[in-house]
Short mmCIF file of C-alpha atoms and ligand atoms in Angstrom, two decimals:
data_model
loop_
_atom_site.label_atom_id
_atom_site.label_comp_id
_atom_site.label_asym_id
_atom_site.label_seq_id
_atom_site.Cartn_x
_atom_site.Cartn_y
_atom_site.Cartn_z
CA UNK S 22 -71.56 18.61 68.90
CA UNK S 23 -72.61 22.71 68.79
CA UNK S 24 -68.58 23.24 68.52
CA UNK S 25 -68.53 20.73 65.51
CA UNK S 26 -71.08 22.08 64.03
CA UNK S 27 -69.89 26.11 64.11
CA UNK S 28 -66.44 25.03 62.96
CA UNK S 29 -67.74 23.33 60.17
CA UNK S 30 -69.47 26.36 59.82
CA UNK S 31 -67.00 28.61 59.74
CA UNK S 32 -65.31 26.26 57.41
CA UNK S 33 -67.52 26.61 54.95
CA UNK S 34 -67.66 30.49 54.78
CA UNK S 35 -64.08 30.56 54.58
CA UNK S 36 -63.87 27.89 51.61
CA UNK S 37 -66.51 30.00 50.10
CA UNK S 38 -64.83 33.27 50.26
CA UNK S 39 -62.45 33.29 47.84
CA UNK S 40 -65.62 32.19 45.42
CA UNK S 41 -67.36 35.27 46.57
CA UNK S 42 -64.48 37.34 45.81
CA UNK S 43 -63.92 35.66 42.21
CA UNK S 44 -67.66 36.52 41.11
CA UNK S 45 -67.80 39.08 38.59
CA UNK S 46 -70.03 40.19 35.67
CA UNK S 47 -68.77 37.67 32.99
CA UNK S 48 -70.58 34.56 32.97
CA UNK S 49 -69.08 35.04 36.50
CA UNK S 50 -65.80 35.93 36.64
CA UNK S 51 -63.85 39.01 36.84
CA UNK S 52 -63.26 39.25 32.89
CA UNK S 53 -63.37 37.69 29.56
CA UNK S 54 -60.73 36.88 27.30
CA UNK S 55 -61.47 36.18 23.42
CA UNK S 56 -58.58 34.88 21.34
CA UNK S 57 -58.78 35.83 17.45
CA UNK S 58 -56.58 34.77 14.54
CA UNK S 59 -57.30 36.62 11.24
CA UNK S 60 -56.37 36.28 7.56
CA UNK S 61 -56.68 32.53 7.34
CA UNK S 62 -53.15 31.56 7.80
CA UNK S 63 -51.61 28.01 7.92
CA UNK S 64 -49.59 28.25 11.03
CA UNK S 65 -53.46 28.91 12.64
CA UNK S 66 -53.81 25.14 11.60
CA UNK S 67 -50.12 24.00 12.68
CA UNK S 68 -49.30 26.01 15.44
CA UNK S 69 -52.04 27.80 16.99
CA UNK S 70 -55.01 25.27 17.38
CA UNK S 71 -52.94 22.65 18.36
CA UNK S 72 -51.71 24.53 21.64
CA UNK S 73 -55.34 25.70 22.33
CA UNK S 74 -56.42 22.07 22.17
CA UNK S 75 -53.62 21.01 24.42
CA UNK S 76 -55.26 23.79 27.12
CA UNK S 77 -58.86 22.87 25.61
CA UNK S 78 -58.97 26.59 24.99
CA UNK S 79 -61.55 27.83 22.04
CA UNK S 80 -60.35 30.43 19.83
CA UNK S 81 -62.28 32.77 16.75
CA UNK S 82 -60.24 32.41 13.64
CA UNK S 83 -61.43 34.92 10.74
CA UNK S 84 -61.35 33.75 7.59
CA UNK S 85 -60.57 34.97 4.72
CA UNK S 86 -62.31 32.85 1.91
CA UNK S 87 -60.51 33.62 -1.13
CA UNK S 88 -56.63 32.91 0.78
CA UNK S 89 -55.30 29.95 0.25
CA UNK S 90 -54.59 28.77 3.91
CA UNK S 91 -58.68 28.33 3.70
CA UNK S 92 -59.24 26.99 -0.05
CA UNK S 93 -56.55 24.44 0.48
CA UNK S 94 -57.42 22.71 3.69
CA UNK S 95 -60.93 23.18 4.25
CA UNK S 96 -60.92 19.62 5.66
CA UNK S 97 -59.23 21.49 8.84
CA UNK S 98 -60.97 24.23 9.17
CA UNK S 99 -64.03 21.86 9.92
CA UNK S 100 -62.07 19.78 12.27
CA UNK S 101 -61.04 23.09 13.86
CA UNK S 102 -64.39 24.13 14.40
CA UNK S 103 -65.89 20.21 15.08
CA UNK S 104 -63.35 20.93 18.03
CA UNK S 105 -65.11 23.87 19.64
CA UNK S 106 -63.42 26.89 17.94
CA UNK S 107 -65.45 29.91 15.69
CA UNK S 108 -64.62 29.96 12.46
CA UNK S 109 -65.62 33.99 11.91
CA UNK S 110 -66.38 35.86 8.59
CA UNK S 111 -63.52 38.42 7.20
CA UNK S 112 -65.07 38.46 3.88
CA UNK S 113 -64.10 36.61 0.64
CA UNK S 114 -61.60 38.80 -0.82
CA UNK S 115 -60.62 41.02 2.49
CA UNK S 116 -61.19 44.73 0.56
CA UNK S 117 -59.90 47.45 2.49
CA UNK S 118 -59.72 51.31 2.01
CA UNK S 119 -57.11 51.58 -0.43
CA UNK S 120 -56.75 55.58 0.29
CA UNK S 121 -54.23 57.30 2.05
CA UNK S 122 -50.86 56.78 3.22
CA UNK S 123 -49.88 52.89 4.03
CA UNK S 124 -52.27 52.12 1.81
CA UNK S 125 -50.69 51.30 -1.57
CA UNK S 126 -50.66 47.69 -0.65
CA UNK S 127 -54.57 47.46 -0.98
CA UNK S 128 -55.44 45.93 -5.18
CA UNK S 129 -57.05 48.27 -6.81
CA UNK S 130 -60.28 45.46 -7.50
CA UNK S 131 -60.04 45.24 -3.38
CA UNK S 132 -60.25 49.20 -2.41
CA UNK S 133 -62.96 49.23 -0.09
CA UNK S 134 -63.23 52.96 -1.11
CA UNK S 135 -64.71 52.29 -4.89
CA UNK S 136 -67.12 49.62 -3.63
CA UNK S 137 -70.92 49.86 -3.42
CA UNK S 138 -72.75 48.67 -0.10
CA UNK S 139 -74.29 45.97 -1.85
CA UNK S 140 -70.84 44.61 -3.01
CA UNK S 141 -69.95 44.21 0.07
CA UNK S 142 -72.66 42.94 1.66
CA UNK S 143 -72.70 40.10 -1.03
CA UNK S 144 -69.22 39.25 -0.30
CA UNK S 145 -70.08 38.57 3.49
CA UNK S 146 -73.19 37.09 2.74
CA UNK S 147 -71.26 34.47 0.18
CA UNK S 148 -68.44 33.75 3.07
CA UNK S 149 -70.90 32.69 5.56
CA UNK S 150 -72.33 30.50 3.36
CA UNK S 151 -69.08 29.22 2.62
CA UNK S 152 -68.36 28.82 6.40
CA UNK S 153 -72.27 27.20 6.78
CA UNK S 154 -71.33 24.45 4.72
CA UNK S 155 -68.47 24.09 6.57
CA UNK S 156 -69.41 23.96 10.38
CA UNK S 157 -72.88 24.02 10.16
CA UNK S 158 -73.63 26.94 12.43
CA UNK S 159 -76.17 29.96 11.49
CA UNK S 160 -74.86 31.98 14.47
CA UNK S 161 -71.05 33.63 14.22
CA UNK S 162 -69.45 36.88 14.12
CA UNK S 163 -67.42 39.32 11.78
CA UNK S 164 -64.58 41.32 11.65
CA UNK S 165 -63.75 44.45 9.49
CA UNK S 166 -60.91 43.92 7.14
CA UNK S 167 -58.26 46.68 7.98
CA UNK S 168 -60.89 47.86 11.01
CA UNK S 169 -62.42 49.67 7.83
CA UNK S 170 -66.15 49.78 8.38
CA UNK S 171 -66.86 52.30 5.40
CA UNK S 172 -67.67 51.10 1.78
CA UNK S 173 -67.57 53.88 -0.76
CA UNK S 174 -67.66 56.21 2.01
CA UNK S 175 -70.92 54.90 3.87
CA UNK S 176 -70.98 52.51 6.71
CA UNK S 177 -71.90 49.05 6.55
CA UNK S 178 -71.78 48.40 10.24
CA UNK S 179 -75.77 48.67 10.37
CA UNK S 180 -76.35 46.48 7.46
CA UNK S 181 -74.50 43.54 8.42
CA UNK S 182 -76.52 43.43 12.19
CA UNK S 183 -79.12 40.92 11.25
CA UNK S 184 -76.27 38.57 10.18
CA UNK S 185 -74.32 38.24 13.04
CA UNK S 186 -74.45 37.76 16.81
CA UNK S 187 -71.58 40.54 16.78
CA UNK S 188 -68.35 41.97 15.28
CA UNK S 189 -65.10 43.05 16.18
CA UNK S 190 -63.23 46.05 15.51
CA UNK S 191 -59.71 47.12 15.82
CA UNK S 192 -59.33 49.68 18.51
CA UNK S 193 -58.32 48.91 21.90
CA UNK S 194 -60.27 48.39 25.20
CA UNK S 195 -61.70 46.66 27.78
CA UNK S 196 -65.46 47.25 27.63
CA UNK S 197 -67.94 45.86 30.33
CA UNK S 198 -70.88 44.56 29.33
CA UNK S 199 -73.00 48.00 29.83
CA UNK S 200 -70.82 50.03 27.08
CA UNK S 201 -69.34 47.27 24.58
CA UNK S 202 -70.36 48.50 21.24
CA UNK S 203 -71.49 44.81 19.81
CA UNK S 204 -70.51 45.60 16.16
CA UNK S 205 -67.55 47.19 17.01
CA UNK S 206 -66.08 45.22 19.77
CA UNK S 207 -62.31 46.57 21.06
CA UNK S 208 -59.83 44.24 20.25
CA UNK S 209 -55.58 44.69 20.47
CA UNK S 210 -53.69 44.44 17.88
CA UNK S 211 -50.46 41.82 18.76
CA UNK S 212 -47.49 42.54 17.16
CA UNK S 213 -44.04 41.72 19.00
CA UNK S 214 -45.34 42.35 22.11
CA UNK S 215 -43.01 40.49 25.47
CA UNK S 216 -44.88 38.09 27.91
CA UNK S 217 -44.76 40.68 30.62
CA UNK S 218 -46.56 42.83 28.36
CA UNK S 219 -49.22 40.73 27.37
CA UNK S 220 -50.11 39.38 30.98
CA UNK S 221 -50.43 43.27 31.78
CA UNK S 222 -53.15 43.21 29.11
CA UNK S 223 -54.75 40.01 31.25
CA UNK S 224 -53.84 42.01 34.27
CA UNK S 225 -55.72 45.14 33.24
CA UNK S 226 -59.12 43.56 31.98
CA UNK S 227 -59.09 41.98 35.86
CA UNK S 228 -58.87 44.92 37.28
CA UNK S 229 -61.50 46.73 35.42
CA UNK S 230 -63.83 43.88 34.83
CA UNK S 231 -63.99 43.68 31.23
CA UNK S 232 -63.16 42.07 28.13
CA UNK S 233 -59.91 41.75 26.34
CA UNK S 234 -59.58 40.52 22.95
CA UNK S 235 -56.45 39.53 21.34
CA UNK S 236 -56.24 40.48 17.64
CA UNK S 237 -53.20 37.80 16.34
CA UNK S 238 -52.22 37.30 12.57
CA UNK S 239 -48.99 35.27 12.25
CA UNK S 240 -47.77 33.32 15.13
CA UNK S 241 -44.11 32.30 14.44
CA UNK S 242 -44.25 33.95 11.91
CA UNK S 243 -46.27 34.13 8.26
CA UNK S 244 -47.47 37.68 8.21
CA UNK S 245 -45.46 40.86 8.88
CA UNK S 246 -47.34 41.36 12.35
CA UNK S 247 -46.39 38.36 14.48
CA UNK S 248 -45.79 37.26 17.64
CA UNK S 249 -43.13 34.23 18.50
CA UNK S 250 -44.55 31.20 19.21
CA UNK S 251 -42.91 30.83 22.63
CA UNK S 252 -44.39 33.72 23.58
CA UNK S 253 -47.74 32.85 21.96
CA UNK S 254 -47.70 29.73 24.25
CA UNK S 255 -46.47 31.24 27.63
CA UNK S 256 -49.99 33.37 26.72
CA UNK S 257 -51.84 30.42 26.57
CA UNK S 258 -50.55 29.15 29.47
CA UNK S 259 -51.10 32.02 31.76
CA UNK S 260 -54.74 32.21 30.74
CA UNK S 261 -55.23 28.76 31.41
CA UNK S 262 -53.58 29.00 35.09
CA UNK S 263 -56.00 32.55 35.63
CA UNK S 264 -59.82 30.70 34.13
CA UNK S 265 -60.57 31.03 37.99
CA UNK S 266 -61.19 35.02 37.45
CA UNK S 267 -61.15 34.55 33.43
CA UNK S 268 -64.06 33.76 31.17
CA UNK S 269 -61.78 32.74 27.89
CA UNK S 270 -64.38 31.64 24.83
CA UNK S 271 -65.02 32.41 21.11
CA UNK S 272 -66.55 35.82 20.12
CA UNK S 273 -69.48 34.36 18.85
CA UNK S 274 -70.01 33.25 22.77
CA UNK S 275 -69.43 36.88 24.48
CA UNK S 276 -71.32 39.07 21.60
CA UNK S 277 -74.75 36.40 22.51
CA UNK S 278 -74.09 37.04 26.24
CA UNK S 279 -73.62 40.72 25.44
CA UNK S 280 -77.19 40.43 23.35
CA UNK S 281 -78.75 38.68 26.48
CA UNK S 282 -79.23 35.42 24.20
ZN1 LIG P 5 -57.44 40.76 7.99
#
C-alpha cells in the first residue's frame, strides 16, 4: 500500500511539472498575444472574424467611424463584438500628421498637424459613443492613427487616459508587465511577412515573457499593407496549438490586467 501510495505520488509531481514550467507572468502563461485589425475594413468581417471564431480566438478591431466598412454594416460589427471581440476606437475621421515625406496622402481637413487638442479629443470622444451604442461596453482601448500621438504639435496621449483602459502604439516590442507603457503599448506592424517569420515573433515573446501584438490592416488583401490569408490562418492556427504558454485576448483585456483591474 506505502509503494502505491509514493508512485502515485511521484505521479502526480511529474503530471504537474510541465504546469510548473508553463507558469509565467500573464494571467499565467509565458506570454500574451493580442490580435488587432485597424481601419475598419470588410475582409475584417469576411475573412478575419470568421477564422477567429472557428479557433474561438478574440481579436481588437479599430475602427474607423467615418469608413465605410463600419457605416455600412454596423449590424456586424455588433455581432462581432456580441461574439467576444473589442471593437477599439481609431477615431472618426483617422487624422494623421500630414507633414513630411510619405505624407502627401494625408487630406488636408485630416492633417493631424493643423488640429487643436480639443478637436481631437471630440472626435474620440464622438467614436466611442458611436461604438457604446453599438456593444454596450464603457471600458475599451485606442489606437493612434498613423502611431501619431501629437495634435498641432502637443500630445494628446495624457488627455485621452481617463477614457480608456489603454492604447496601442506602433513601435515594436515585447514589454512585460513591469515596463509596458499602457498608452503606448508596442505593437508590429504586418506587412508580407512568411509563416516562419511570424511564429519567430510568437517564438520571441516566449522567450522573453512578454506581450506581442500584431498590428494587421488588410488580410487578403484590401489595403496596401497585407498579409495573405493563408498565411493569416496558419497564424491563427499556431497560436491556437501554443494557448498552453500563450495568453491570446483583446487589448482591452491585457491593458486592465496591466492597470491591476
Ligand atoms: Zn489606421
Amino acid at each position: 500500500m506505502r509503494l502505491l501510495q509514493n508512485s502515485l505520488l511521484s505521479l502526480c509531481f511529474t503530471l504537474a511539472m510541465p504546469l510548473a514550467a508553463a507558469e509565467g507572468p500573464w494571467q499565467g502563461k509565458r506570454a500574451a498575444v493580442a490580435l488587432t485589425y485597424d481601419d475598419s475594413l470588410n475582409v475584417h468581417l469576411d475573412t478575419v472574424i470568421p477564422a477567429l471564431n472557428e479557433l474561438e480566438l478574440k481579436g481588437t478591431f479599430y475602427l474607423t467611424i467615418a469608413a465605410d466598412g463600419f457605416s455600412q454594416r454596423m449590424a456586424e460589427w455588433r455581432a462581432a463584438a456580441a461574439d467576444g471581440h473589442e471593437l477599439g476606437n481609431h477615431t472618426l475621421f483617422h487624422p494623421c500628421n500630414g507633414q513630411g515625406p510619405g505624407r502627401e496622402w494625408v487630406a488636408a481637413e485630416r492633417d493631424l498637424s493643423t488640429w487643436t487638442l480639443g478637436r481631437i479629443l471630440g472626435n474620440i470622444e464622438v467614436a466611442n459613443t458611436t461604438l457604446q451604442a453599438l456593444d454596450g461596453k464603457t471600458e475599451r482601448t485606442f489606437a493612434y492613427p498613423c502611431g501619431d500621438t501629437l495634435a498641432g504639435g502637443e500630445s494628446y496621449l495624457e488627455a485621452i487616459k481617463p477614457l480608456f483602459a489603454g492604447a496601442r502604439g506602433v513601435a515594436p516590442g515585447f514589454p512585460s508587465p513591469d515596463n509596458a507603457e499602457r498608452f503606448n503599448l508596442a505593437a508590429h506592424v504586418i506587412n508580407g511577412q512568411s509563416i516562419e517569420q511570424l511564429k519567430a515573433l510568437v517564438d520571441n515573446a516566449i522567450a522573453q515573457q512578454g506581450l506581442l501584438v500584431f498590428l494587421f490592416h488588410g488580410v487578403g488583401g484590401e489595403h496596401p499593407l497585407n498579409l495573405e490569408a493563408d498565411t493569416h490562418a496558419q497564424l491563427l492556427d499556431y497560436l491556437h496549438a501554443q494557448q498552453h504558454q500563450l495568453w491570446v485576448a483583446p487589448m482591452v483585456d491585457i491593458a486592465s490586467a496591466l492597470a491591476g483591474e
